[in-house]
Amino acid sequence: MVYTAVVTPYEVAFLSVRLNMLFVVNRIVDFCFFVDIVFNFNMQYIISGTSAGRITDRKRIIRQYLTGWFFLDALSVLPFDATGLIIGSQAVSQLK
């Protein structure tokens, strides 16, 4: 998280997309966020203030995540800069 909070704003503001070590590190960070998404689809959650306690039913867990943070999490791991580099589009690369 610290890496993302410190490096990403600098990268977006001042650096162009190139295939270098920073690009590789960003893909590793994207992979870690992707793994976090997989964990969130499988992690029980607690409903406080009710007798239900912990929710362990997979369908309820998936529904809870899909109606919560999933779309923001999924948007954060889309490699816009990598896509722009592959197809050679400067416009797509700037979406990072």
PDB file of C-alpha atoms in Angstrom:
ATOM      1  CA  MET A   1       0.000   0.000   0.000  1.00  0.00           C
ATOM      2  CA  VAL A   2       2.803   2.406   0.822  1.00  0.00           C
ATOM      3  CA  TYR A   3       4.418   1.679  -2.535  1.00  0.00           C
ATOM      4  CA  THR A   4       1.161   2.403  -4.337  1.00  0.00           C
ATOM      5  CA  ALA A   5       0.543   5.586  -2.355  1.00  0.00           C
ATOM      6  CA  VAL A   6       4.060   6.964  -2.911  1.00  0.00           C
ATOM      7  CA  VAL A   7       5.247   5.707  -6.307  1.00  0.00           C
ATOM      8  CA  THR A   8       2.043   5.710  -8.369  1.00  0.00           C
ATOM      9  CA  PRO A   9       1.287   9.454  -8.145  1.00  0.00           C
ATOM     10  CA  TYR A  10       4.879  10.268  -9.147  1.00  0.00           C
ATOM     11  CA  GLU A  11       4.788   7.728 -11.975  1.00  0.00           C
ATOM     12  CA  VAL A  12       1.477   9.024 -13.342  1.00  0.00           C
ATOM     13  CA  ALA A  13       2.569  12.660 -13.185  1.00  0.00           C
ATOM     14  CA  PHE A  14       6.143  12.488 -14.455  1.00  0.00           C
ATOM     15  CA  LEU A  15       7.022   9.182 -16.147  1.00  0.00           C
ATOM     16  CA  SER A  16       6.063   7.674 -19.476  1.00  0.00           C
ATOM     17  CA  VAL A  17       5.221   3.995 -19.869  1.00  0.00           C
ATOM     18  CA  ARG A  18       8.252   1.908 -20.753  1.00  0.00           C
ATOM     19  CA  LEU A  19       9.154  -1.747 -20.333  1.00  0.00           C
ATOM     20  CA  ASN A  20      11.593  -1.415 -17.429  1.00  0.00           C
ATOM     21  CA  MET A  21      11.981  -2.563 -13.820  1.00  0.00           C
ATOM     22  CA  LEU A  22       9.226  -0.220 -12.605  1.00  0.00           C
ATOM     23  CA  PHE A  23       6.855  -1.795 -15.133  1.00  0.00           C
ATOM     24  CA  VAL A  24       7.695  -5.274 -13.776  1.00  0.00           C
ATOM     25  CA  VAL A  25       7.236  -4.154 -10.164  1.00  0.00           C
ATOM     26  CA  ASN A  26       3.843  -2.668 -11.072  1.00  0.00           C
ATOM     27  CA  ARG A  27       2.745  -5.982 -12.581  1.00  0.00           C
ATOM     28  CA  ILE A  28       3.807  -7.759  -9.371  1.00  0.00           C
ATOM     29  CA  VAL A  29       1.750  -5.269  -7.349  1.00  0.00           C
ATOM     30  CA  ASP A  30      -1.200  -5.821  -9.712  1.00  0.00           C
ATOM     31  CA  PHE A  31      -0.864  -9.571  -9.163  1.00  0.00           C
ATOM     32  CA  CYS A  32      -0.906  -9.072  -5.378  1.00  0.00           C
ATOM     33  CA  PHE A  33      -4.090  -7.022  -5.677  1.00  0.00           C
ATOM     34  CA  PHE A  34      -5.583  -9.750  -7.891  1.00  0.00           C
ATOM     35  CA  VAL A  35      -4.789 -12.353  -5.217  1.00  0.00           C
ATOM     36  CA  ASP A  36      -6.518 -10.075  -2.702  1.00  0.00           C
ATOM     37  CA  ILE A  37      -9.639 -10.119  -4.906  1.00  0.00           C
ATOM     38  CA  VAL A  38      -9.588 -13.934  -4.918  1.00  0.00           C
ATOM     39  CA  PHE A  39      -9.228 -13.940  -1.112  1.00  0.00           C
ATOM     40  CA  ASN A  40     -12.175 -11.555  -0.749  1.00  0.00           C
ATOM     41  CA  PHE A  41     -14.401 -13.948  -2.690  1.00  0.00           C
ATOM     42  CA  ASN A  42     -13.561 -16.648  -0.135  1.00  0.00           C
ATOM     43  CA  MET A  43     -13.304 -14.768   3.150  1.00  0.00           C
ATOM     44  CA  GLN A  44     -16.082 -14.921   5.714  1.00  0.00           C
ATOM     45  CA  TYR A  45     -17.428 -11.697   7.129  1.00  0.00           C
ATOM     46  CA  ILE A  46     -19.081 -10.681  10.366  1.00  0.00           C
ATOM     47  CA  ILE A  47     -22.419  -8.966  10.756  1.00  0.00           C
ATOM     48  CA  SER A  48     -22.178  -7.031  13.980  1.00  0.00           C
ATOM     49  CA  GLY A  49     -25.219  -6.417  16.112  1.00  0.00           C
ATOM     50  CA  THR A  50     -27.073  -9.545  15.000  1.00  0.00           C
ATOM     51  CA  SER A  51     -27.263 -13.132  16.124  1.00  0.00           C
ATOM     52  CA  ALA A  52     -26.036 -14.298  12.693  1.00  0.00           C
ATOM     53  CA  GLY A  53     -22.400 -13.754  13.664  1.00  0.00           C
ATOM     54  CA  ARG A  54     -20.022 -14.945  10.978  1.00  0.00           C
ATOM     55  CA  ILE A  55     -21.281 -15.481   7.439  1.00  0.00           C
ATOM     56  CA  THR A  56     -19.603 -18.501   5.843  1.00  0.00           C
ATOM     57  CA  ASP A  57     -22.041 -19.261   3.000  1.00  0.00           C
ATOM     58  CA  ARG A  58     -20.110 -18.739  -0.244  1.00  0.00           C
ATOM     59  CA  LYS A  59     -23.079 -17.333  -2.166  1.00  0.00           C
ATOM     60  CA  ARG A  60     -23.669 -14.688   0.496  1.00  0.00           C
ATOM     61  CA  ILE A  61     -19.953 -13.875   0.644  1.00  0.00           C
ATOM     62  CA  ILE A  62     -19.776 -13.450  -3.139  1.00  0.00           C
ATOM     63  CA  ARG A  63     -22.944 -11.340  -3.220  1.00  0.00           C
ATOM     64  CA  GLN A  64     -21.652  -9.154  -0.389  1.00  0.00           C
ATOM     65  CA  TYR A  65     -18.318  -8.567  -2.162  1.00  0.00           C
ATOM     66  CA  LEU A  66     -19.908  -7.968  -5.574  1.00  0.00           C
ATOM     67  CA  THR A  67     -22.238  -5.343  -4.113  1.00  0.00           C
ATOM     68  CA  GLY A  68     -19.424  -3.728  -2.165  1.00  0.00           C
ATOM     69  CA  TRP A  69     -15.801  -3.166  -3.108  1.00  0.00           C
ATOM     70  CA  PHE A  70     -15.427  -5.597  -6.021  1.00  0.00           C
ATOM     71  CA  PHE A  71     -15.814  -3.162  -8.913  1.00  0.00           C
ATOM     72  CA  LEU A  72     -13.357  -0.680  -7.442  1.00  0.00           C
ATOM     73  CA  ASP A  73     -10.896  -3.500  -6.710  1.00  0.00           C
ATOM     74  CA  ALA A  74     -11.279  -4.918 -10.232  1.00  0.00           C
ATOM     75  CA  LEU A  75     -10.801  -1.509 -11.813  1.00  0.00           C
ATOM     76  CA  SER A  76      -7.607  -1.016  -9.816  1.00  0.00           C
ATOM     77  CA  VAL A  77      -5.916  -4.119 -11.249  1.00  0.00           C
ATOM     78  CA  LEU A  78      -6.660  -3.460 -14.915  1.00  0.00           C
ATOM     79  CA  PRO A  79      -3.288  -2.863 -16.581  1.00  0.00           C
ATOM     80  CA  PHE A  80      -4.166   0.156 -18.731  1.00  0.00           C
ATOM     81  CA  ASP A  81      -0.504   1.078 -19.175  1.00  0.00           C
ATOM     82  CA  ALA A  82       0.439  -2.462 -20.240  1.00  0.00           C
ATOM     83  CA  THR A  83      -2.472  -2.606 -22.677  1.00  0.00           C
ATOM     84  CA  GLY A  84      -1.445   0.717 -24.192  1.00  0.00           C
ATOM     85  CA  LEU A  85       2.150  -0.468 -24.489  1.00  0.00           C
ATOM     86  CA  ILE A  86       1.126  -3.700 -26.204  1.00  0.00           C
ATOM     87  CA  ILE A  87      -1.238  -2.146 -28.742  1.00  0.00           C
ATOM     88  CA  GLY A  88       0.922   0.922 -29.180  1.00  0.00           C
ATOM     89  CA  SER A  89      -1.759   3.397 -28.133  1.00  0.00           C
ATOM     90  CA  GLN A  90      -0.599   6.450 -26.218  1.00  0.00           C
ATOM     91  CA  ALA A  91      -4.216   7.294 -25.354  1.00  0.00           C
ATOM     92  CA  VAL A  92      -4.768   3.971 -23.567  1.00  0.00           C
ATOM     93  CA  SER A  93      -1.419   4.237 -21.781  1.00  0.00           C
ATOM     94  CA  GLN A  94      -2.453   7.600 -20.364  1.00  0.00           C
ATOM     95  CA  LEU A  95      -5.414   5.969 -18.586  1.00  0.00           C
ATOM     96  CA  LYS A  96      -3.088   4.732 -15.884  1.00  0.00           C
TER      97      LYS A  96
END
